[in-house]
PDB file of C-alpha atoms in Angstrom:
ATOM      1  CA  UNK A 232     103.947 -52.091  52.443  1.00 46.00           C
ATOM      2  CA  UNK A 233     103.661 -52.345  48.902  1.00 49.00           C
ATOM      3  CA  UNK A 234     104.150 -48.918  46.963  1.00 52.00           C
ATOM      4  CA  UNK A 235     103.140 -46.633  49.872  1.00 52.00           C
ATOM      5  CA  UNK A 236     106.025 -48.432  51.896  1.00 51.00           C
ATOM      6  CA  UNK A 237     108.691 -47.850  49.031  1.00 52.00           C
ATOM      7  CA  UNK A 238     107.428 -44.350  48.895  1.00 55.00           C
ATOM      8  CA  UNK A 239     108.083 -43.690  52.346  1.00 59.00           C
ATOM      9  CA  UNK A 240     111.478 -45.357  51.843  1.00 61.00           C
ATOM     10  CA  UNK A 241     112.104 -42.891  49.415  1.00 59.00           C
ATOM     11  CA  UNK A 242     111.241 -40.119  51.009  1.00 64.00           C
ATOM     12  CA  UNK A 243     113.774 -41.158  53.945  1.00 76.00           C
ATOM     13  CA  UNK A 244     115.948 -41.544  51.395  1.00 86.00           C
ATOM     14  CA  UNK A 245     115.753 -38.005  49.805  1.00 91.00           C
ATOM     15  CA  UNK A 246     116.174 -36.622  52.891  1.00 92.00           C
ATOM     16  CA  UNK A 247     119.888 -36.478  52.060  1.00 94.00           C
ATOM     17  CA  UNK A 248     119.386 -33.850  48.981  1.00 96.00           C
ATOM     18  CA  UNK A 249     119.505 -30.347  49.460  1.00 96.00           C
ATOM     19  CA  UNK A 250     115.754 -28.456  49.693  1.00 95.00           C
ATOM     20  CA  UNK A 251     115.852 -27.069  46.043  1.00 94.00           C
ATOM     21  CA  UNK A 252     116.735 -30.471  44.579  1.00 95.00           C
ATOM     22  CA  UNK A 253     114.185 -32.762  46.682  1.00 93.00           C
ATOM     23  CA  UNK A 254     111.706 -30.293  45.576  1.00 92.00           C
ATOM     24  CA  UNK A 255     112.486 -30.877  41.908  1.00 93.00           C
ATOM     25  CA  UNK A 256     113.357 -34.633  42.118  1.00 93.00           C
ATOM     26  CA  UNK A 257     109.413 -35.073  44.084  1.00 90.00           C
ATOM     27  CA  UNK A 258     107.813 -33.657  40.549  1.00 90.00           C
ATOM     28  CA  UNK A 259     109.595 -36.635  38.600  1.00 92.00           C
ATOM     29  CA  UNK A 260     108.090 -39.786  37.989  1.00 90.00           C
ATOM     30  CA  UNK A 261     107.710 -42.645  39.863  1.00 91.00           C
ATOM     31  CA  UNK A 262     110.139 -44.755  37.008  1.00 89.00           C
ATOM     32  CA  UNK A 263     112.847 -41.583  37.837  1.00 91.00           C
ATOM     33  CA  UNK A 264     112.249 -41.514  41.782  1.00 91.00           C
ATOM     34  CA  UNK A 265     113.107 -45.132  42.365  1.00 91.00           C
ATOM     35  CA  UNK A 266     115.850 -44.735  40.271  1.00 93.00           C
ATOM     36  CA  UNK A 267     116.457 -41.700  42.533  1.00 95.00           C
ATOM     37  CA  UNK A 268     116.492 -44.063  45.542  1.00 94.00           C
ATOM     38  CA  UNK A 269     118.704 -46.547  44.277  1.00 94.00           C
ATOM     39  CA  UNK A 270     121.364 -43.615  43.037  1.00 95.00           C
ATOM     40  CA  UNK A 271     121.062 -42.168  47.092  1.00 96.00           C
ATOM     41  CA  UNK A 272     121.137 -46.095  48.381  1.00 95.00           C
ATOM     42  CA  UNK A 273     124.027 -47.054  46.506  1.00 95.00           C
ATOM     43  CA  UNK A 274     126.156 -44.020  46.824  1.00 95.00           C
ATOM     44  CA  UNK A 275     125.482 -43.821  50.632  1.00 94.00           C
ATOM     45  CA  UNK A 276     126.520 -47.606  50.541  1.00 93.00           C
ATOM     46  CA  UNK A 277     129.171 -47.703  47.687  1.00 93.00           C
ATOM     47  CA  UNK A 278     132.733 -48.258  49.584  1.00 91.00           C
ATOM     48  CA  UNK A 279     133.773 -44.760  48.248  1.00 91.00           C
ATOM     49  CA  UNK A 280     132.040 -42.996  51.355  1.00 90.00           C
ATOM     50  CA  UNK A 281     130.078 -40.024  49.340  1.00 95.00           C
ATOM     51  CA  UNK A 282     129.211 -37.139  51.293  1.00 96.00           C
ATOM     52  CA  UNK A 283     125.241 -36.055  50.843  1.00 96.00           C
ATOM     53  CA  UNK A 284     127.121 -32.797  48.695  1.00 97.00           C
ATOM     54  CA  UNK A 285     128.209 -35.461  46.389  1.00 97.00           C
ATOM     55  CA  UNK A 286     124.993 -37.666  46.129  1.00 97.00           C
ATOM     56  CA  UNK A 287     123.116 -34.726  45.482  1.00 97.00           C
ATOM     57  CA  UNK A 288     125.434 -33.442  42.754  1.00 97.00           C
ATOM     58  CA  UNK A 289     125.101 -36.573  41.171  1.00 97.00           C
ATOM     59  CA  UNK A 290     121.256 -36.489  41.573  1.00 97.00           C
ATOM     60  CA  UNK A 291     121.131 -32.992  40.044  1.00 96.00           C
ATOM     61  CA  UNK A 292     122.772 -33.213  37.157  1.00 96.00           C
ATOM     62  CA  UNK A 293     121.350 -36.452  36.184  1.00 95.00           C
ATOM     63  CA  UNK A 294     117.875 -36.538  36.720  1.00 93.00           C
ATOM     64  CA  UNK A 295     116.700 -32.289  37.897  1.00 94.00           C
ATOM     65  CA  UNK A 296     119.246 -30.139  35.260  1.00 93.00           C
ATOM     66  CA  UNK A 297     120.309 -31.951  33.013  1.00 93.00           C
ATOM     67  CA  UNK A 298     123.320 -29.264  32.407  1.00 95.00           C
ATOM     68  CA  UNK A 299     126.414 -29.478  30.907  1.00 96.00           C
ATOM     69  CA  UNK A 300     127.834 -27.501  34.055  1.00 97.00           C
ATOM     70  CA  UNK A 301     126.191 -29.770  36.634  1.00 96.00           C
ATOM     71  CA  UNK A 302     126.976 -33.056  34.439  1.00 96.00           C
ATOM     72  CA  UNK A 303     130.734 -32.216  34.593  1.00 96.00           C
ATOM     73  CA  UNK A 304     130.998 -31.680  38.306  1.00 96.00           C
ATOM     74  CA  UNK A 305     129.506 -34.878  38.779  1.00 97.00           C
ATOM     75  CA  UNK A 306     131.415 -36.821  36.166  1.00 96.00           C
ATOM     76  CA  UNK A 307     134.514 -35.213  37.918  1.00 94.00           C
ATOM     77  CA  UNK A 308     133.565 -36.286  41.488  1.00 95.00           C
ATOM     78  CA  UNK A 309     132.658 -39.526  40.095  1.00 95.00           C
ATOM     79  CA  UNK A 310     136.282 -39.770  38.247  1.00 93.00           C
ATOM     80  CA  UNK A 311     138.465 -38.463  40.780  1.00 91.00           C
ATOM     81  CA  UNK A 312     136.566 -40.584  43.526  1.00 90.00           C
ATOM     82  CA  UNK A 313     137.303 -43.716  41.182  1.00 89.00           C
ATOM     83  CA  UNK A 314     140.493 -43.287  40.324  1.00 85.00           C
ATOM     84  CA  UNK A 315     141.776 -42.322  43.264  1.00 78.00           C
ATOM     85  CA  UNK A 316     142.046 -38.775  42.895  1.00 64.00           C
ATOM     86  CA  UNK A 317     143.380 -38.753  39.573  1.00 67.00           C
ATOM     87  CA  UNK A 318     141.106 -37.479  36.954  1.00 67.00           C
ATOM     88  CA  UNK A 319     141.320 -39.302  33.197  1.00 81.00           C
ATOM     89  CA  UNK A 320     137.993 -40.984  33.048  1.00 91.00           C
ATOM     90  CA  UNK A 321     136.204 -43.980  33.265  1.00 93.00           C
ATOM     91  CA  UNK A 322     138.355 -47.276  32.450  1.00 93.00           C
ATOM     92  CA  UNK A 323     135.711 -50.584  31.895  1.00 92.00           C
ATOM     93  CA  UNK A 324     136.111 -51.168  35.498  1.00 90.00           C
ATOM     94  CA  UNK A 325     135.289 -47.813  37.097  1.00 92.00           C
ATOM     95  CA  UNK A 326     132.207 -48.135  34.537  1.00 93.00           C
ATOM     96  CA  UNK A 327     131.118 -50.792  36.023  1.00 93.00           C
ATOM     97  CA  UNK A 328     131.581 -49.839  39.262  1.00 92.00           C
ATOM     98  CA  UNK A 329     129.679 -46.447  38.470  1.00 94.00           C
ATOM     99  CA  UNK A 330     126.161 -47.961  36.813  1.00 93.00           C
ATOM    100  CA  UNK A 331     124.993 -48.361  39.910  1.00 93.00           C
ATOM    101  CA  UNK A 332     125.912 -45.766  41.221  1.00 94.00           C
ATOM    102  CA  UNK A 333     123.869 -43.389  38.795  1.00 93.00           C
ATOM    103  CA  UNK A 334     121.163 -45.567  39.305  1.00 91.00           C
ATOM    104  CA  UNK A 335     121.494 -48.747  36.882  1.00 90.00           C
ATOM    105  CA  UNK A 336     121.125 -51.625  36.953  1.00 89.00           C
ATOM    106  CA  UNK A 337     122.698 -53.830  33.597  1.00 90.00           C
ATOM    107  CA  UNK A 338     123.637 -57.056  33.698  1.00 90.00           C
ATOM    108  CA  UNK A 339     127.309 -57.581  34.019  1.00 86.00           C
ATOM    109  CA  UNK A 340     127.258 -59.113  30.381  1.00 86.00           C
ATOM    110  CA  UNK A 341     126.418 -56.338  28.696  1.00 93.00           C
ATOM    111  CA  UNK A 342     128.207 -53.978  30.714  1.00 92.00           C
ATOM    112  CA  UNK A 343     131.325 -54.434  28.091  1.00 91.00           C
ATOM    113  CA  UNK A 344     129.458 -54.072  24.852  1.00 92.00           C
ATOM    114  CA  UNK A 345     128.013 -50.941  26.258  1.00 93.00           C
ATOM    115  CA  UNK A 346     130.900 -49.232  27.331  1.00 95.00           C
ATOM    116  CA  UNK A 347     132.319 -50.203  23.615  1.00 94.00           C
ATOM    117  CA  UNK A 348     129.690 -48.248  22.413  1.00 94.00           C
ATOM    118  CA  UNK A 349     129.571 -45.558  24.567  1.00 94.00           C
ATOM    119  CA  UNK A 350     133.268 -45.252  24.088  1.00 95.00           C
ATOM    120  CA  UNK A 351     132.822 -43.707  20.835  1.00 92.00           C
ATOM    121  CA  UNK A 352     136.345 -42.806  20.055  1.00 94.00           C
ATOM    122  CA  UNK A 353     137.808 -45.857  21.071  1.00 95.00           C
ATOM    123  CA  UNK A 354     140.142 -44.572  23.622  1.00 95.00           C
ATOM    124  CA  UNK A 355     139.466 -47.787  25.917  1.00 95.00           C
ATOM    125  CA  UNK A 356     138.108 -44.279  28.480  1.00 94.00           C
ATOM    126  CA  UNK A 357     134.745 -42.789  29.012  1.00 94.00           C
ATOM    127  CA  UNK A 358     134.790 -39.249  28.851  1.00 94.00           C
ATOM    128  CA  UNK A 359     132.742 -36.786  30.135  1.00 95.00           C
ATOM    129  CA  UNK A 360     130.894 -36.119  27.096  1.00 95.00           C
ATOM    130  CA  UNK A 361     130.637 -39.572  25.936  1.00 95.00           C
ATOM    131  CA  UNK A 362     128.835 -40.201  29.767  1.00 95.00           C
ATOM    132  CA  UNK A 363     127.230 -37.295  29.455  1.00 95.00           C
ATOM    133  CA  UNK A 364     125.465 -38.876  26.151  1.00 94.00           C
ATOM    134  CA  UNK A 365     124.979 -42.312  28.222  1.00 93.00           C
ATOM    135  CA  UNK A 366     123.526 -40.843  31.230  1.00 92.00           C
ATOM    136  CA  UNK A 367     120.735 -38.227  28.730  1.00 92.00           C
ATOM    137  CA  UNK A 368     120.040 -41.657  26.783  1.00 91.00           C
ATOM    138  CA  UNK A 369     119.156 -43.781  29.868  1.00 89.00           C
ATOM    139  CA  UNK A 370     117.239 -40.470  31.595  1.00 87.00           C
ATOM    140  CA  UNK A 371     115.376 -38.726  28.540  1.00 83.00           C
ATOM    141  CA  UNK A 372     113.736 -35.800  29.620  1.00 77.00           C
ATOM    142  CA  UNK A 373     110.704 -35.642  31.118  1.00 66.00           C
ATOM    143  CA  UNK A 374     107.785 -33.575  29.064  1.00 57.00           C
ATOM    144  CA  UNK A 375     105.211 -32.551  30.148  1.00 48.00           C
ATOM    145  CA  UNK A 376     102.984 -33.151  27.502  1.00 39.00           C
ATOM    146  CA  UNK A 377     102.619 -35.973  25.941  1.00 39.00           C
ATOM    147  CA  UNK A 378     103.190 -39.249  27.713  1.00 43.00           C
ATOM    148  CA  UNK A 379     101.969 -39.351  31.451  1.00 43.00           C
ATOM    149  CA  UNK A 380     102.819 -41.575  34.012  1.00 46.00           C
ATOM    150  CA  UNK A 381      99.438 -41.502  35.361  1.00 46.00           C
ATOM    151  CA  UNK A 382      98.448 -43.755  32.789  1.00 43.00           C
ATOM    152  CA  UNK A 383     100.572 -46.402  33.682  1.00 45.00           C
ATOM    153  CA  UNK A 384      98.165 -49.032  35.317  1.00 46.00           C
ATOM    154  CA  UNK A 385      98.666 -48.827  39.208  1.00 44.00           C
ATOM    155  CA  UNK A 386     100.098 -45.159  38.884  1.00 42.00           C
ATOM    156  CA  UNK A 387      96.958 -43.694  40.176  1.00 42.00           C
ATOM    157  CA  UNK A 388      97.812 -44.560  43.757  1.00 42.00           C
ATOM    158  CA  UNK A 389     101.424 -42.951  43.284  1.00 42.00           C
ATOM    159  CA  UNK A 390     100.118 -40.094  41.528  1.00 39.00           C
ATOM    160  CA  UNK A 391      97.424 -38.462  44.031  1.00 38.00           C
ATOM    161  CA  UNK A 392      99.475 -35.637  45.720  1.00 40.00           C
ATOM    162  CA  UNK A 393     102.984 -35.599  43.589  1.00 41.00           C
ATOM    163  CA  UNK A 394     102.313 -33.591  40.951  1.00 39.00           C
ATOM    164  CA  UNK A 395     100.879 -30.606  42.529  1.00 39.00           C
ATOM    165  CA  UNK A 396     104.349 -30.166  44.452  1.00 40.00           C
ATOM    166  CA  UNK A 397     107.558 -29.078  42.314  1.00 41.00           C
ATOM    167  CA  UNK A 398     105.263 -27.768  39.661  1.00 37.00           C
TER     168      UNK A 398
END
């Protein structure tokens, strides 16, 4: 078991992204991949029955582009999924209903004092762009320079044979 068992999980788990993505997503870090997994996992087991198309849009834009293009098909999937098939954005209780869905996981309390902030014009409706701004704050860009998550204590084992692929 221990992290060679949830890496194996994982990798069952990406199976459900298309080639070019899994590549991508396999040169993240291990912080990003589990979120990766729990994104796939909850989405495959979310009541809202997401096709694979749909979990790997979602993946795509959030954690391998990063593009405004890719972000708004996903927020769009997400919203019409959520409410129904009508489009108008993310009420408190379709925000709390997606967080795990992209991958987080908050603590119901603070759920409602982030969406208040996220909500940045007040509208009482997340927006694409004010998402958009969430989802880039929670999933900062990975550089390559700089911090490493090889030297996170443990990360040695992870590390071995992931970053030679994707590169």
């Amino acid at each position: 078991g221990g992290v060679a068992g949830g890496l194996t999980s994982s990798f069952t788990t990406l199976k459900v992204l298309k080639p070019e993505t899994k590549m991508k997503v396999l040169g993240l870090s291990p912080l990003k991949l589990s979120k990766i997994g729990r994104v796939i996992t909850n989405m495959q087991n979310s009541d809202f029955k997401f096709t694979d198309e749909e979990v790997d849009m979602v993946v795509k834009a959030l954690y391998v582009t990063q593009k405004d293009d890719d972000f708004k098909e996903a927020f769009d999937m997400l919203d019409t999924k959520l409410n129904q098939f009508a489009q108008g954005g993310l009420k408190a209780e379709q925000f709390k209903l997606v967080l795990p869905l992209v991958g987080e996981k908050i603590e119901e309390e603070k759920i409602d004092a982030m969406f208040a902030e996220v909500d940045s014009d007040g509208s009482g409706v997340i927006e694409l762009s004010e998402f958009q701004d969430l989802m880039m704050r929670m999933n900062p860009v990975e550089e390559s320079s700089g911090f490493s998550p090889s030297s996170l204590p443990g990360a040695g084992l992870v590390s071995g044979g992931f970053s030679a692929m994707g590169e």
